[in-house]
PDB file of C-alpha atoms in Angstrom:
ATOM      1  CA  ASP A   1      10.580 -14.528   9.039  1.00  0.00           C
ATOM      2  CA  ALA A   2      12.312 -15.907   6.130  1.00  0.00           C
ATOM      3  CA  GLY A   3      12.529 -12.948   4.232  1.00  0.00           C
ATOM      4  CA  ILE A   4       8.945 -12.146   4.095  1.00  0.00           C
ATOM      5  CA  THR A   5       7.637  -8.809   4.875  1.00  0.00           C
ATOM      6  CA  GLN A   6       4.325  -7.873   5.021  1.00  0.00           C
ATOM      7  CA  SER A   7       2.519  -4.458   4.448  1.00  0.00           C
ATOM      8  CA  PRO A   8       1.178  -2.466   6.068  1.00  0.00           C
ATOM      9  CA  ARG A   9       1.555  -4.575   9.968  1.00  0.00           C
ATOM     10  CA  HIS A  10      -2.111  -3.199  11.031  1.00  0.00           C
ATOM     11  CA  LYS A  11      -4.626  -1.037   9.679  1.00  0.00           C
ATOM     12  CA  VAL A  12      -8.088   0.552  10.557  1.00  0.00           C
ATOM     13  CA  THR A  13      -9.813   1.361   8.254  1.00  0.00           C
ATOM     14  CA  GLU A  14     -13.800   2.316   7.171  1.00  0.00           C
ATOM     15  CA  THR A  15     -16.538  -0.589   5.362  1.00  0.00           C
ATOM     16  CA  GLY A  16     -17.185  -0.013   1.360  1.00  0.00           C
ATOM     17  CA  THR A  17     -13.149   1.244   1.098  1.00  0.00           C
ATOM     18  CA  PRO A  18     -10.989  -0.228  -0.729  1.00  0.00           C
ATOM     19  CA  VAL A  19      -7.923  -1.609   0.599  1.00  0.00           C
ATOM     20  CA  THR A  20      -4.192  -3.227  -0.252  1.00  0.00           C
ATOM     21  CA  LEU A  21      -2.162  -5.635   1.234  1.00  0.00           C
ATOM     22  CA  ARG A  22       1.429  -6.032   0.275  1.00  0.00           C
ATOM     23  CA  CYS A  23       3.937  -9.046   1.094  1.00  0.00           C
ATOM     24  CA  HIS A  24       7.359  -9.083  -0.243  1.00  0.00           C
ATOM     25  CA  GLN A  25       9.634 -11.534  -0.413  1.00  0.00           C
ATOM     26  CA  THR A  26      13.253 -11.888  -1.009  1.00  0.00           C
ATOM     27  CA  GLU A  27      13.834 -15.795  -1.554  1.00  0.00           C
ATOM     28  CA  ASN A  28      12.239 -15.564  -5.143  1.00  0.00           C
ATOM     29  CA  HIS A  29      10.609 -17.906  -4.207  1.00  0.00           C
ATOM     30  CA  ARG A  30       7.880 -18.817  -7.840  1.00  0.00           C
ATOM     31  CA  TYR A  31       4.926 -19.588  -5.010  1.00  0.00           C
ATOM     32  CA  MET A  32       2.904 -17.269  -2.516  1.00  0.00           C
ATOM     33  CA  TYR A  33       0.076 -17.611  -1.016  1.00  0.00           C
ATOM     34  CA  TRP A  34      -2.483 -15.216   1.161  1.00  0.00           C
ATOM     35  CA  TYR A  35      -4.529 -16.681   4.055  1.00  0.00           C
ATOM     36  CA  ARG A  36      -6.917 -15.463   6.570  1.00  0.00           C
ATOM     37  CA  GLN A  37      -6.284 -16.717  10.273  1.00  0.00           C
ATOM     38  CA  ASP A  38      -9.437 -16.251  12.227  1.00  0.00           C
ATOM     39  CA  PRO A  39     -11.029 -17.219  15.556  1.00  0.00           C
ATOM     40  CA  GLY A  40     -12.616 -21.402  14.535  1.00  0.00           C
ATOM     41  CA  HIS A  41     -11.567 -21.541  10.957  1.00  0.00           C
ATOM     42  CA  GLY A  42      -7.490 -21.886  11.064  1.00  0.00           C
ATOM     43  CA  LEU A  43      -5.918 -20.884   8.441  1.00  0.00           C
ATOM     44  CA  ARG A  44      -8.342 -20.197   5.622  1.00  0.00           C
ATOM     45  CA  LEU A  45      -6.417 -19.474   1.248  1.00  0.00           C
ATOM     46  CA  ILE A  46      -7.963 -16.702  -0.388  1.00  0.00           C
ATOM     47  CA  HIS A  47      -5.559 -16.956  -3.112  1.00  0.00           C
ATOM     48  CA  TYR A  48      -2.403 -17.952  -4.636  1.00  0.00           C
ATOM     49  CA  SER A  49      -0.145 -17.491  -7.037  1.00  0.00           C
ATOM     50  CA  TYR A  50       2.179 -19.519  -8.945  1.00  0.00           C
ATOM     51  CA  GLY A  51       4.097 -17.301 -10.933  1.00  0.00           C
ATOM     52  CA  VAL A  52       3.496 -13.576 -11.843  1.00  0.00           C
ATOM     53  CA  LYS A  53       0.559 -13.224 -13.725  1.00  0.00           C
ATOM     54  CA  ASP A  54      -0.701 -16.739 -12.671  1.00  0.00           C
ATOM     55  CA  THR A  55      -2.665 -16.784  -9.847  1.00  0.00           C
ATOM     56  CA  ASP A  56      -5.455 -18.987  -8.251  1.00  0.00           C
ATOM     57  CA  LYS A  57      -8.211 -18.834  -6.073  1.00  0.00           C
ATOM     58  CA  GLY A  58      -8.418 -20.186  -3.159  1.00  0.00           C
ATOM     59  CA  GLU A  59     -11.242 -21.096  -0.134  1.00  0.00           C
ATOM     60  CA  VAL A  60     -12.461 -17.859   0.337  1.00  0.00           C
ATOM     61  CA  SER A  61     -11.656 -15.845  -1.923  1.00  0.00           C
ATOM     62  CA  ASP A  62     -15.128 -14.276  -2.450  1.00  0.00           C
ATOM     63  CA  GLY A  63     -14.089 -10.566  -1.865  1.00  0.00           C
ATOM     64  CA  TYR A  64     -10.442 -10.518  -2.387  1.00  0.00           C
ATOM     65  CA  SER A  65      -9.008 -10.246  -5.349  1.00  0.00           C
ATOM     66  CA  VAL A  66      -4.691  -9.929  -6.187  1.00  0.00           C
ATOM     67  CA  SER A  67      -2.211  -9.492  -8.228  1.00  0.00           C
ATOM     68  CA  ARG A  68       1.509 -10.059  -8.752  1.00  0.00           C
ATOM     69  CA  SER A  69       3.139  -8.212 -12.081  1.00  0.00           C
ATOM     70  CA  LYS A  70       6.821  -9.251  -9.586  1.00  0.00           C
ATOM     71  CA  THR A  71       8.340 -12.496  -8.559  1.00  0.00           C
ATOM     72  CA  GLU A  72       8.973 -10.293  -5.725  1.00  0.00           C
ATOM     73  CA  ASP A  73       5.393  -9.203  -4.372  1.00  0.00           C
ATOM     74  CA  PHE A  74       2.023 -10.184  -4.040  1.00  0.00           C
ATOM     75  CA  LEU A  75      -0.405  -7.988  -3.466  1.00  0.00           C
ATOM     76  CA  LEU A  76      -3.878  -8.672  -1.848  1.00  0.00           C
ATOM     77  CA  THR A  77      -6.961  -6.037  -2.620  1.00  0.00           C
ATOM     78  CA  LEU A  78     -10.011  -6.027  -0.410  1.00  0.00           C
ATOM     79  CA  GLU A  79     -11.956  -4.231  -2.887  1.00  0.00           C
ATOM     80  CA  SER A  80     -15.070  -2.905  -0.626  1.00  0.00           C
ATOM     81  CA  ALA A  81     -14.353  -3.819   2.726  1.00  0.00           C
ATOM     82  CA  THR A  82     -16.690  -5.650   5.405  1.00  0.00           C
ATOM     83  CA  SER A  83     -16.607  -6.175   8.303  1.00  0.00           C
ATOM     84  CA  SER A  84     -16.587  -9.864   7.491  1.00  0.00           C
ATOM     85  CA  GLN A  85     -12.974  -9.351   6.403  1.00  0.00           C
ATOM     86  CA  THR A  86     -11.984  -8.301   9.760  1.00  0.00           C
ATOM     87  CA  SER A  87      -8.961 -10.951  10.364  1.00  0.00           C
ATOM     88  CA  VAL A  88      -5.808 -11.784  10.502  1.00  0.00           C
ATOM     89  CA  TYR A  89      -4.406 -12.099   7.708  1.00  0.00           C
ATOM     90  CA  PHE A  90      -1.213 -14.040   6.314  1.00  0.00           C
ATOM     91  CA  CYS A  91       1.400 -13.941   3.253  1.00  0.00           C
ATOM     92  CA  ALA A  92       3.217 -17.220   3.067  1.00  0.00           C
ATOM     93  CA  ILE A  93       5.902 -18.447   0.558  1.00  0.00           C
ATOM     94  CA  SER A  94       6.910 -22.093  -0.749  1.00  0.00           C
ATOM     95  CA  ALA A  95       9.849 -22.972  -3.217  1.00  0.00           C
ATOM     96  CA  GLY A  96       7.653 -25.243  -4.880  1.00  0.00           C
ATOM     97  CA  THR A  97       4.465 -27.117  -5.223  1.00  0.00           C
ATOM     98  CA  THR A  98       2.778 -28.215  -0.952  1.00  0.00           C
ATOM     99  CA  LEU A  99       2.933 -31.654  -2.479  1.00  0.00           C
ATOM    100  CA  THR A 100       5.969 -31.575  -2.017  1.00  0.00           C
ATOM    101  CA  TYR A 101       7.551 -27.793  -0.456  1.00  0.00           C
ATOM    102  CA  GLU A 102       7.058 -26.687   3.242  1.00  0.00           C
ATOM    103  CA  GLN A 103       5.746 -22.612   3.387  1.00  0.00           C
ATOM    104  CA  TYR A 104       6.763 -19.788   5.212  1.00  0.00           C
ATOM    105  CA  PHE A 105       5.003 -17.468   6.530  1.00  0.00           C
ATOM    106  CA  GLY A 106       5.478 -13.673   6.808  1.00  0.00           C
ATOM    107  CA  PRO A 107       4.708 -11.299  10.424  1.00  0.00           C
ATOM    108  CA  GLY A 108       1.107 -10.514   9.336  1.00  0.00           C
ATOM    109  CA  THR A 109      -0.968  -7.945   8.699  1.00  0.00           C
ATOM    110  CA  ARG A 110      -4.019  -7.128  11.949  1.00  0.00           C
ATOM    111  CA  LEU A 111      -6.786  -5.917   9.932  1.00  0.00           C
ATOM    112  CA  THR A 112      -9.890  -4.170  11.393  1.00  0.00           C
ATOM    113  CA  VAL A 113     -13.110  -2.663   9.448  1.00  0.00           C
ATOM    114  CA  THR A 114     -15.286  -0.516  11.402  1.00  0.00           C
TER     115      THR A 114
ATOM    116  CA  SER B   1     -13.868 -32.036   4.013  1.00  0.00           C
ATOM    117  CA  GLN B   2     -10.282 -32.422   3.856  1.00  0.00           C
ATOM    118  CA  GLN B   3      -9.755 -30.543   6.612  1.00  0.00           C
ATOM    119  CA  GLY B   4      -6.984 -31.495   9.968  1.00  0.00           C
ATOM    120  CA  GLU B   5      -8.089 -31.837  13.565  1.00  0.00           C
ATOM    121  CA  GLU B   6      -6.128 -31.495  15.897  1.00  0.00           C
ATOM    122  CA  ASP B   7      -6.911 -33.063  18.907  1.00  0.00           C
ATOM    123  CA  PRO B   8      -7.099 -32.157  21.932  1.00  0.00           C
ATOM    124  CA  GLN B   9      -7.260 -28.190  21.084  1.00  0.00           C
ATOM    125  CA  ALA B  10      -5.882 -27.456  24.994  1.00  0.00           C
ATOM    126  CA  LEU B  11      -3.135 -28.994  26.834  1.00  0.00           C
ATOM    127  CA  SER B  12      -1.353 -27.433  29.761  1.00  0.00           C
ATOM    128  CA  ILE B  13       1.596 -29.769  31.025  1.00  0.00           C
ATOM    129  CA  GLN B  14       5.189 -29.524  33.700  1.00  0.00           C
ATOM    130  CA  GLU B  15       7.849 -28.157  31.522  1.00  0.00           C
ATOM    131  CA  GLY B  16      10.322 -31.441  31.676  1.00  0.00           C
ATOM    132  CA  GLU B  17       7.058 -33.737  30.079  1.00  0.00           C
ATOM    133  CA  ASN B  18       6.378 -35.392  27.117  1.00  0.00           C
ATOM    134  CA  ALA B  19       3.621 -33.775  24.929  1.00  0.00           C
ATOM    135  CA  THR B  20       0.724 -35.263  22.699  1.00  0.00           C
ATOM    136  CA  MET B  21      -0.958 -34.130  19.758  1.00  0.00           C
ATOM    137  CA  ASN B  22      -3.243 -35.814  17.390  1.00  0.00           C
ATOM    138  CA  CYS B  23      -4.629 -35.153  14.004  1.00  0.00           C
ATOM    139  CA  SER B  24      -7.518 -36.117  11.613  1.00  0.00           C
ATOM    140  CA  TYR B  25      -8.375 -36.158   8.744  1.00  0.00           C
ATOM    141  CA  LYS B  26     -11.006 -37.140   5.507  1.00  0.00           C
ATOM    142  CA  THR B  27      -9.425 -37.859   2.270  1.00  0.00           C
ATOM    143  CA  SER B  28      -6.366 -39.541   0.721  1.00  0.00           C
ATOM    144  CA  ILE B  29      -3.380 -37.333   0.810  1.00  0.00           C
ATOM    145  CA  ASN B  30       0.197 -37.026  -0.795  1.00  0.00           C
ATOM    146  CA  ASN B  31       1.564 -35.130   2.694  1.00  0.00           C
ATOM    147  CA  LEU B  32       0.987 -33.764   5.467  1.00  0.00           C
ATOM    148  CA  GLN B  33       2.762 -30.568   7.575  1.00  0.00           C
ATOM    149  CA  TRP B  34       2.995 -29.731  11.397  1.00  0.00           C
ATOM    150  CA  TYR B  35       3.495 -26.007  12.332  1.00  0.00           C
ATOM    151  CA  ARG B  36       4.539 -24.011  15.052  1.00  0.00           C
ATOM    152  CA  GLN B  37       2.644 -20.074  15.520  1.00  0.00           C
ATOM    153  CA  ASN B  38       3.729 -18.238  19.261  1.00  0.00           C
ATOM    154  CA  SER B  39       1.188 -15.601  19.937  1.00  0.00           C
ATOM    155  CA  GLY B  40       1.237 -12.662  17.349  1.00  0.00           C
ATOM    156  CA  ARG B  41       3.680 -14.310  14.695  1.00  0.00           C
ATOM    157  CA  GLY B  42       3.508 -15.934  11.768  1.00  0.00           C
ATOM    158  CA  LEU B  43       3.610 -19.964  11.430  1.00  0.00           C
ATOM    159  CA  VAL B  44       6.515 -21.695  11.646  1.00  0.00           C
ATOM    160  CA  HIS B  45       6.982 -25.376  10.021  1.00  0.00           C
ATOM    161  CA  LEU B  46       7.885 -27.759  12.147  1.00  0.00           C
ATOM    162  CA  ILE B  47       7.859 -31.435   9.735  1.00  0.00           C
ATOM    163  CA  LEU B  48       6.932 -32.975   6.495  1.00  0.00           C
ATOM    164  CA  ILE B  49       5.735 -36.407   6.811  1.00  0.00           C
ATOM    165  CA  ARG B  50       4.858 -38.252   2.797  1.00  0.00           C
ATOM    166  CA  SER B  51       1.792 -40.915   2.588  1.00  0.00           C
ATOM    167  CA  ASN B  52       4.239 -43.109   2.235  1.00  0.00           C
ATOM    168  CA  GLU B  53       6.219 -42.410   5.549  1.00  0.00           C
ATOM    169  CA  ARG B  54       4.893 -43.937   8.437  1.00  0.00           C
ATOM    170  CA  GLU B  55       7.630 -41.920  11.019  1.00  0.00           C
ATOM    171  CA  LYS B  56       9.720 -38.712  10.728  1.00  0.00           C
ATOM    172  CA  HIS B  57      12.359 -36.849  13.608  1.00  0.00           C
ATOM    173  CA  SER B  58      13.377 -33.523  14.273  1.00  0.00           C
ATOM    174  CA  GLY B  59      15.191 -33.227  17.104  1.00  0.00           C
ATOM    175  CA  ARG B  60      13.011 -33.713  20.526  1.00  0.00           C
ATOM    176  CA  LEU B  61       9.974 -33.784  17.496  1.00  0.00           C
ATOM    177  CA  ARG B  62       8.359 -36.816  16.160  1.00  0.00           C
ATOM    178  CA  VAL B  63       5.818 -36.726  14.332  1.00  0.00           C
ATOM    179  CA  THR B  64       3.713 -40.212  12.323  1.00  0.00           C
ATOM    180  CA  LEU B  65       1.104 -41.111  10.384  1.00  0.00           C
ATOM    181  CA  ASP B  66      -1.160 -43.785   9.731  1.00  0.00           C
ATOM    182  CA  THR B  67      -2.651 -43.102   6.540  1.00  0.00           C
ATOM    183  CA  SER B  68      -5.097 -46.561   6.894  1.00  0.00           C
ATOM    184  CA  LYS B  69      -6.753 -44.420  10.203  1.00  0.00           C
ATOM    185  CA  LYS B  70      -5.919 -40.683   8.378  1.00  0.00           C
ATOM    186  CA  SER B  71      -4.313 -39.696  11.829  1.00  0.00           C
ATOM    187  CA  SER B  72      -1.099 -37.573  12.627  1.00  0.00           C
ATOM    188  CA  SER B  73       0.411 -37.750  15.949  1.00  0.00           C
ATOM    189  CA  LEU B  74       3.183 -34.621  17.011  1.00  0.00           C
ATOM    190  CA  LEU B  75       4.677 -36.006  19.984  1.00  0.00           C
ATOM    191  CA  ILE B  76       7.263 -33.576  21.692  1.00  0.00           C
ATOM    192  CA  THR B  77      10.012 -35.068  23.917  1.00  0.00           C
ATOM    193  CA  ALA B  78      11.274 -33.082  27.264  1.00  0.00           C
ATOM    194  CA  SER B  79       9.126 -30.130  26.476  1.00  0.00           C
ATOM    195  CA  ARG B  80      10.218 -27.019  26.987  1.00  0.00           C
ATOM    196  CA  ALA B  81       9.072 -23.125  28.125  1.00  0.00           C
ATOM    197  CA  ALA B  82       9.492 -21.678  24.658  1.00  0.00           C
ATOM    198  CA  ASP B  83       7.429 -24.834  23.473  1.00  0.00           C
ATOM    199  CA  THR B  84       4.362 -22.926  24.643  1.00  0.00           C
ATOM    200  CA  ALA B  85       2.748 -22.552  21.220  1.00  0.00           C
ATOM    201  CA  SER B  86      -0.761 -23.060  19.385  1.00  0.00           C
ATOM    202  CA  TYR B  87      -0.174 -26.179  17.055  1.00  0.00           C
ATOM    203  CA  PHE B  88      -0.782 -26.922  13.619  1.00  0.00           C
ATOM    204  CA  CYS B  89      -1.382 -29.938  11.083  1.00  0.00           C
ATOM    205  CA  ALA B  90      -1.437 -29.216   7.440  1.00  0.00           C
ATOM    206  CA  THR B  91      -2.544 -31.458   5.082  1.00  0.00           C
ATOM    207  CA  VAL B  92      -1.785 -31.085   1.750  1.00  0.00           C
ATOM    208  CA  GLY B  93      -4.307 -33.155  -1.397  1.00  0.00           C
ATOM    209  CA  ALA B  94      -4.903 -31.026  -4.306  1.00  0.00           C
ATOM    210  CA  GLN B  95      -1.588 -29.044  -3.869  1.00  0.00           C
ATOM    211  CA  LYS B  96      -2.934 -26.745  -1.501  1.00  0.00           C
ATOM    212  CA  LEU B  97      -2.507 -26.634   2.255  1.00  0.00           C
ATOM    213  CA  VAL B  98      -5.768 -27.326   4.515  1.00  0.00           C
ATOM    214  CA  PHE B  99      -5.143 -25.866   8.028  1.00  0.00           C
ATOM    215  CA  GLY B 100      -7.126 -27.453  11.042  1.00  0.00           C
ATOM    216  CA  GLN B 101      -7.805 -24.940  13.804  1.00  0.00           C
ATOM    217  CA  GLY B 102      -4.730 -26.126  16.029  1.00  0.00           C
ATOM    218  CA  THR B 103      -3.958 -27.002  19.262  1.00  0.00           C
ATOM    219  CA  ARG B 104      -2.530 -24.634  22.275  1.00  0.00           C
ATOM    220  CA  LEU B 105       0.039 -26.004  24.020  1.00  0.00           C
ATOM    221  CA  THR B 106       0.709 -24.181  27.862  1.00  0.00           C
ATOM    222  CA  ILE B 107       4.576 -25.474  29.221  1.00  0.00           C
ATOM    223  CA  ASN B 108       4.200 -24.483  32.776  1.00  0.00           C
ATOM    224  CA  PRO B 109       7.570 -23.993  34.744  1.00  0.00           C
TER     225      PRO B 109
END
């Protein structure tokens, strides 16, 4: 999976609790992305980062925040998890912008909010 | 929406046959990318075709792009059981990938 790890790989949590997902890369790529994948919706972009401390919102950013204090780590936080955030979350990295470069995906984190 | 839409949603063929999947989109793009996802795994990049390209090959894969019709196709020749997966097209406009819902391809032995 192109030097990308995600942790945890599976998590069950209760509604209202905070949850943080971690993406770690060993490729030193500048761009990192968080997506969620749901049946009937395909993959949707939550947030992305184009450098340390440089982040921007994606299509479905409400209820999520991100942080990137080091090149190799990109954290996704659900401030107060809701059942609608039950999903599979994928991290991706890219050497450059999507105008030119492909993305490499991690193995995913399956999150269940009860 | 710029989202690509794949057609068909599901395709089942015999091993050795060719598989063709189509992708349509609505707005102008910079490039279009195809990805494969095996069950329970992350997506794997297959091929990127730029808006000024009409056809691209990679091994058994052939991708075409028709910007006038806002459509792309992915052809997998001489299919194998290992090609069983979901295939997604992703369009690139404002520096972000926008994925379609995918085509589920099943190769029967």
